[in-house]
CSV table of C-alpha atoms in Angstrom, one decimal:
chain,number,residue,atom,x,y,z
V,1,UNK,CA,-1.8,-76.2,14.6
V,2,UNK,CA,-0.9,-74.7,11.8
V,3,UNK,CA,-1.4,-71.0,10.4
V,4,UNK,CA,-3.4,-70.0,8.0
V,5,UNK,CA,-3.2,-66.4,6.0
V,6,UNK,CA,-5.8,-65.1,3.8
V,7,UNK,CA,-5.2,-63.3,0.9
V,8,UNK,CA,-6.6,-62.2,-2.3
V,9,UNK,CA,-3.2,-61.2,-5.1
V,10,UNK,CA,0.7,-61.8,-3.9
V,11,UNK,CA,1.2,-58.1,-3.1
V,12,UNK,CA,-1.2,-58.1,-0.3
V,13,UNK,CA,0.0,-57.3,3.7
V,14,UNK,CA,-1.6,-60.3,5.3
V,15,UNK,CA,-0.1,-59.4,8.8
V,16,UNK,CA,-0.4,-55.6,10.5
V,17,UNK,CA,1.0,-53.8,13.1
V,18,UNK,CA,-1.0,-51.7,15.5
V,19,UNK,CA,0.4,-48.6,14.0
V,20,UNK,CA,0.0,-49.3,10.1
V,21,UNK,CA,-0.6,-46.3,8.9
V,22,UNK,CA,2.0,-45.0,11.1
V,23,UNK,CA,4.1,-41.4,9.4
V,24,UNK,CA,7.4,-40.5,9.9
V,25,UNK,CA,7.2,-36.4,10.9
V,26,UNK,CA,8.7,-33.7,7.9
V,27,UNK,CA,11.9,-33.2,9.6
V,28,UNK,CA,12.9,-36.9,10.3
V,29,UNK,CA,16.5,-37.3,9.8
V,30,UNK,CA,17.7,-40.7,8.1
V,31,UNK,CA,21.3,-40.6,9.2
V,32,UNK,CA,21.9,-38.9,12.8
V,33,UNK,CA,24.9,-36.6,13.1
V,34,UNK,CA,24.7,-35.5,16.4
V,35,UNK,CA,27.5,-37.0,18.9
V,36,UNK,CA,24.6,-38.5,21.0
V,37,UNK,CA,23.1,-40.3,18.5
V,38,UNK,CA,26.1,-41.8,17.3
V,39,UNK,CA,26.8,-43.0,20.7
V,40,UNK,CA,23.7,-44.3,20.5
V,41,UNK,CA,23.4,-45.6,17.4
V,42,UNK,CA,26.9,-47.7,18.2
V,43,UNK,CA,25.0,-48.9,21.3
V,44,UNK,CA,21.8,-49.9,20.0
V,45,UNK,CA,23.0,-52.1,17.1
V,46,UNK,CA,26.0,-53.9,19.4
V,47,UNK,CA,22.7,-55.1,21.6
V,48,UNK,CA,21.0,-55.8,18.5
V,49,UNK,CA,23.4,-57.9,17.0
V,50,UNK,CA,23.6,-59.9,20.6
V,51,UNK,CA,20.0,-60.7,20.7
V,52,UNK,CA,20.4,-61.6,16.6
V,53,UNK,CA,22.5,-64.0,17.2
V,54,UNK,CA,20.6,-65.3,19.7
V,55,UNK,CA,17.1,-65.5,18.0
V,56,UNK,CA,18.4,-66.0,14.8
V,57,UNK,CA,20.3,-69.0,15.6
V,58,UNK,CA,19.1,-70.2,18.6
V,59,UNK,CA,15.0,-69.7,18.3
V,60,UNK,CA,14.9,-70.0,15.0
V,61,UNK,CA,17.4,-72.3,14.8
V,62,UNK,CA,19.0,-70.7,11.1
V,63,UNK,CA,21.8,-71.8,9.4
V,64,UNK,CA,23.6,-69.7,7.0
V,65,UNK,CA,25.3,-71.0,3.7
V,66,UNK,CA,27.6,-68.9,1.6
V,67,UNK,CA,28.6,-66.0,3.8
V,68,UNK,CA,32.2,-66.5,2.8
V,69,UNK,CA,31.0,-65.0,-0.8
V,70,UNK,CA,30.5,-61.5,0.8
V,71,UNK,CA,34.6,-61.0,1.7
V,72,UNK,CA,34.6,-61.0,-2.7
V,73,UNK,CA,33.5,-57.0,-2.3
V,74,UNK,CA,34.8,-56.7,1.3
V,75,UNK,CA,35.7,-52.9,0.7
V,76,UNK,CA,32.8,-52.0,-1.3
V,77,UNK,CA,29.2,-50.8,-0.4
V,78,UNK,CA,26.8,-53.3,-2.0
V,79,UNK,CA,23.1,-54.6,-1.8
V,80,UNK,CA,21.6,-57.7,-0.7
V,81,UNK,CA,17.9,-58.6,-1.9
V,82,UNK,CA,15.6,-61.0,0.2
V,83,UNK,CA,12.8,-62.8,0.4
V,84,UNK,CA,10.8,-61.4,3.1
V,85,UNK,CA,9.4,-64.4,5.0
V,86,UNK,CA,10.3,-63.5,9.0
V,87,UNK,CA,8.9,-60.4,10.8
V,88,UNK,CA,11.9,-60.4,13.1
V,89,UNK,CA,14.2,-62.8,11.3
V,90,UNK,CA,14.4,-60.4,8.9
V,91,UNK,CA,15.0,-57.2,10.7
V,92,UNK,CA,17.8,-59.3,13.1
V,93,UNK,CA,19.2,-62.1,11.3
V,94,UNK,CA,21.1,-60.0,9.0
V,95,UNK,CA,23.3,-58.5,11.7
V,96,UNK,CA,24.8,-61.9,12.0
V,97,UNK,CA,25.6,-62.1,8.5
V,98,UNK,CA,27.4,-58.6,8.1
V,99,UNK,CA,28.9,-56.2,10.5
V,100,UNK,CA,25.9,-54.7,12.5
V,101,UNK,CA,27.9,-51.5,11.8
V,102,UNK,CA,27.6,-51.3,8.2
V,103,UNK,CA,24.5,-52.9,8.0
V,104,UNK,CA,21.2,-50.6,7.1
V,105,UNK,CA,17.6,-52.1,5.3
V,106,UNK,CA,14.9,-50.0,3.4
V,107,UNK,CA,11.9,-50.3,5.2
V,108,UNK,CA,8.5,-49.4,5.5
V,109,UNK,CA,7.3,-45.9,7.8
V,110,UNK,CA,4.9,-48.5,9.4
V,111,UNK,CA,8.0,-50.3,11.1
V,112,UNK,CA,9.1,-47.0,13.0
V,113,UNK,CA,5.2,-47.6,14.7
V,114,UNK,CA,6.2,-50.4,16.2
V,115,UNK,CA,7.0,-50.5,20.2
V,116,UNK,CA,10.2,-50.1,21.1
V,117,UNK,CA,11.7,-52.1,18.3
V,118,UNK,CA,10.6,-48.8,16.1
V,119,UNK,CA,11.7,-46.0,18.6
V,120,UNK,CA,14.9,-47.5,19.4
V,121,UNK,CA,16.5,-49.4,17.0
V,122,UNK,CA,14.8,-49.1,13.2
V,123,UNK,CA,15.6,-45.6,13.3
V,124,UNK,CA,19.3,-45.9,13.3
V,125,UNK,CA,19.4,-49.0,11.1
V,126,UNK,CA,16.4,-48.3,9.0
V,127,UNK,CA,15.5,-46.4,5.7
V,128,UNK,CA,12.5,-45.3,4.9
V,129,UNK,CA,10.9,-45.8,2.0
V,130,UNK,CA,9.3,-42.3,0.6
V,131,UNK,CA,5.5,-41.4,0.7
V,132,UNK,CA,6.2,-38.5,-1.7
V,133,UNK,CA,8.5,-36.9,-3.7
V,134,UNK,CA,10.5,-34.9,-1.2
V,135,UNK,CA,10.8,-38.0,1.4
V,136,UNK,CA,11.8,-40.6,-1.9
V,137,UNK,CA,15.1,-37.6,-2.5
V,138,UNK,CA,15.8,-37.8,0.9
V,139,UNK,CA,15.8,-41.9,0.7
V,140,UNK,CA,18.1,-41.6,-2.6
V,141,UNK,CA,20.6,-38.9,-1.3
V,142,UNK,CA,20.7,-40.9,2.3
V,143,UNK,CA,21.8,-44.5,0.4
V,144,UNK,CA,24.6,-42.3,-2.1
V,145,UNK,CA,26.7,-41.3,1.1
V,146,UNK,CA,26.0,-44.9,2.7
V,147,UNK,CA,27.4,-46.7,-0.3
V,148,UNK,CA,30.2,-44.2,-0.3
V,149,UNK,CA,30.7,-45.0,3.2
V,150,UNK,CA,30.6,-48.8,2.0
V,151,UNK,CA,28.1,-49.6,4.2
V,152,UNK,CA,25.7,-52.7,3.3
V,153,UNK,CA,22.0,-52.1,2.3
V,154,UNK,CA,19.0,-54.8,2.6
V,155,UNK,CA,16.2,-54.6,0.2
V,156,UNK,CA,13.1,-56.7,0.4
V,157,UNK,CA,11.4,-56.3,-2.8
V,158,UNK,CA,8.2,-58.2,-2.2
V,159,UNK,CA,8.0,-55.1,0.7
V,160,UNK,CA,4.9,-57.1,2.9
V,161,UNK,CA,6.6,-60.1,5.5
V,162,UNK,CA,4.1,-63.4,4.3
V,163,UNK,CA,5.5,-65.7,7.3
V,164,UNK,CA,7.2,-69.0,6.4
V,165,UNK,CA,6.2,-68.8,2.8
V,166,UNK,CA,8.2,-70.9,0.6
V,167,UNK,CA,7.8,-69.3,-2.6
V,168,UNK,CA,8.8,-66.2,-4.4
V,169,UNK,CA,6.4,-63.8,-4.7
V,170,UNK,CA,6.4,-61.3,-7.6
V,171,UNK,CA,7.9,-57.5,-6.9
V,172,UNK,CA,9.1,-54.8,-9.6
V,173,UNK,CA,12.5,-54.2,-10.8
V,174,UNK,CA,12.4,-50.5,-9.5
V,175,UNK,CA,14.6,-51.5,-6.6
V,176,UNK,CA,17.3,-52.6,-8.9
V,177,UNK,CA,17.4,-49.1,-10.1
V,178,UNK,CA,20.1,-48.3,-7.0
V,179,UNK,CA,23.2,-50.9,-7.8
V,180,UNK,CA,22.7,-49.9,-11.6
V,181,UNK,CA,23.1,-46.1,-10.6
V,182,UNK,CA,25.3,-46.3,-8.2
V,183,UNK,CA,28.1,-49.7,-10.2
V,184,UNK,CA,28.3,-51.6,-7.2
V,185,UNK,CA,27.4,-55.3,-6.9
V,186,UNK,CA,24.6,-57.1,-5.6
V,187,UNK,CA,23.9,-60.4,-3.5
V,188,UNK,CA,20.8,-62.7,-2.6
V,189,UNK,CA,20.1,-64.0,0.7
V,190,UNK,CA,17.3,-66.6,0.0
V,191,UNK,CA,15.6,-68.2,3.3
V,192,UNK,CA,14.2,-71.4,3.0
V,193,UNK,CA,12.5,-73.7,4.5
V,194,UNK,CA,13.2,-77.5,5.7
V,195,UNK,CA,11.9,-80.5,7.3
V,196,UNK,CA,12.9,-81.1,11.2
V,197,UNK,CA,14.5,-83.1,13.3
V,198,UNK,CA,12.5,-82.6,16.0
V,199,UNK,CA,9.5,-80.6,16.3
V,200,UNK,CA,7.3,-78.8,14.4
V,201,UNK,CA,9.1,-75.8,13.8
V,202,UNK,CA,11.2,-75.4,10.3
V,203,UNK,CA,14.6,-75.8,10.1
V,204,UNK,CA,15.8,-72.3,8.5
V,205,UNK,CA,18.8,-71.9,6.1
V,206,UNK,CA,19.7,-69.0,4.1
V,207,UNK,CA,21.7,-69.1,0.8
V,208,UNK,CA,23.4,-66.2,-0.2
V,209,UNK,CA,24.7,-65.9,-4.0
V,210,UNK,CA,26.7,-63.3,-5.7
V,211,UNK,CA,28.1,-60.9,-5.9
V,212,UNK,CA,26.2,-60.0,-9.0
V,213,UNK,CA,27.3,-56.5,-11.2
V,214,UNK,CA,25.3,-54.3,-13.0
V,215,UNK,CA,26.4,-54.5,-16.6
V,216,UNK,CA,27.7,-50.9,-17.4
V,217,UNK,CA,28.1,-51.9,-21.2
V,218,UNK,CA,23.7,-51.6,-21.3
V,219,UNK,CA,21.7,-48.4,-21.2
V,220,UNK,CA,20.1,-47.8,-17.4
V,221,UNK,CA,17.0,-49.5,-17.8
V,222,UNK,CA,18.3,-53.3,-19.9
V,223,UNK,CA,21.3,-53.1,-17.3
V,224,UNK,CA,18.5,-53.0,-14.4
V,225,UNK,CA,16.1,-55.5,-16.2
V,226,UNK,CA,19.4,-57.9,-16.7
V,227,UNK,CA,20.2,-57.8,-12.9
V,228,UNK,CA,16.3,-57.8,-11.7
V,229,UNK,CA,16.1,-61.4,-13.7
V,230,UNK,CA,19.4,-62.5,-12.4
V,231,UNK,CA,18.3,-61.8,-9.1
V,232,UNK,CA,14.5,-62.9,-9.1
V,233,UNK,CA,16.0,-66.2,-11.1
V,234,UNK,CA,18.6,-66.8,-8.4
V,235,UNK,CA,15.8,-66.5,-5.3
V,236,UNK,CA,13.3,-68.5,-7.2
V,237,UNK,CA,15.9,-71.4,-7.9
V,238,UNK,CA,16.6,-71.6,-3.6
V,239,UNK,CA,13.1,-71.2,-2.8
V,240,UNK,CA,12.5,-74.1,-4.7
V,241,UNK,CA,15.0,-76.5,-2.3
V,242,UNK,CA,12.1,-75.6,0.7
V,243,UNK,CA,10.4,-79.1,1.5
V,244,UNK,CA,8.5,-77.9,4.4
V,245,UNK,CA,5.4,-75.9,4.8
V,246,UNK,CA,4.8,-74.4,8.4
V,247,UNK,CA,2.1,-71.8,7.1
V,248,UNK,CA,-1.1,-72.5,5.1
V,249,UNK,CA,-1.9,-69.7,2.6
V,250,UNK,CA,-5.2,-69.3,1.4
V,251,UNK,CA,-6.3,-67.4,-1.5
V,252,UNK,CA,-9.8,-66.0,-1.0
């Protein structure tokens, strides 16, 4: 049978967690120095990658097209923008698209609320998105020294997970603000969705394009609306190649 989601505008959060209003405490460090959480942090994303690559392509059955693009800026830091359509997918299949130790996604406080997956492994892959001004600096200092440490950052600007959906949903241009400032390129890793062989469940595939570079001949803001339309353009055009619907969305 198939799902349905209710909504009422394209920004809404049709799907929550038990701890949505979940907040990070004052001191919460993004990157951990200590020797124990690095240990940790080397531990928990090396078991995190293994059960990626087995829900990513063996559950969800996804198959990944373009990956060979991403060896163009091997030995820089760089951004990759995604439509956010899997509420595990998301958070696992990228570690089987980059190295699980360079790979780090801006996320929500309400996904360090979540059971285990929160606790134990978002917290040494994920950044939190600021709920003021002081946590927001702390977010933009903490993705400086990863870039300069040419790690790889995940943004999903839509910021809610609408399951299976097969469009693009709208999202500002504010996120492009970080490759502009920063000059370092940009990719898109579009998933779709595609009719079976068998069964009811999609078959997944996710197009990366790029690498896309900010154009330092603009000011700031036309060099970040030139690479929000390049990206946006880019996602819409994949979404389009999805031929199969899995989830019914209704608008109330």
């Amino acid at each position: 049978m198939m799902q349905n989601y209710y909504y009422t505008k394209p920004t809404d959060d049709v799907v929550a967690s038990k701890n949505q209003n979940y907040k990070l405490p004052k001191d919460y460090q993004i990157i951990p120095t200590s020797i124990s959480a690095k240990l940790w942090n080397y531990i928990a994303r090396t078991l995190a990658a293994l059960f990626g690559w087995g829900y990513s392509r063996l559950f969800l059955k996804v198959h990944v097209k373009g990956k060979h693009k991403l060896k163009l800026v091997n030995q820089s830091g760089y951004f990759l923008y995604g439509n956010h359509t899997q509420p595990m997918g998301d958070v696992f299949t990228p570690l089987t698209i980059v190295s699980p130790y360079r790979f780090y996604a801006i996320a929500g406080q309400a996904n360090w609320g979540i059971p285990f997956i929160g606790k134990h492994l978002v917290r040494y892959g994920g950044l939190p998105v600021g709920e003021n001004l002081q946590e927001s600096a702390k977010l933009i200092q903490a993705i400086k020294t990863l870039i300069h440490q040419k790690k790889v950052i995940a943004i999903y600007p839509e910021a809610h997970v609408w399951p299976y959906y097969t469009k693009i949903r709208p999202f500002s241009n504010t996120s492009m603000h970080f490759p502009v400032q920063l000059n370092v390129p940009s990719f898109t890793i579009t998933t779709t969705y595609h009719k079976p062989k068998f069964g009811k469940r999609p078959k997944i595939i996710i197009y990366i394009d790029g690498p896309f570079s900010p154009d330092q001949a603009l000011s700031h803001k036309k060099a970040q609306d030139k690479l929000y339309n390049k990206i946006r353009e880019t996602m819409i055009e994949r979404a389009q190649t999805s031929d199969y619907q899995y989830c019914h969305y209704v608008k109330k």
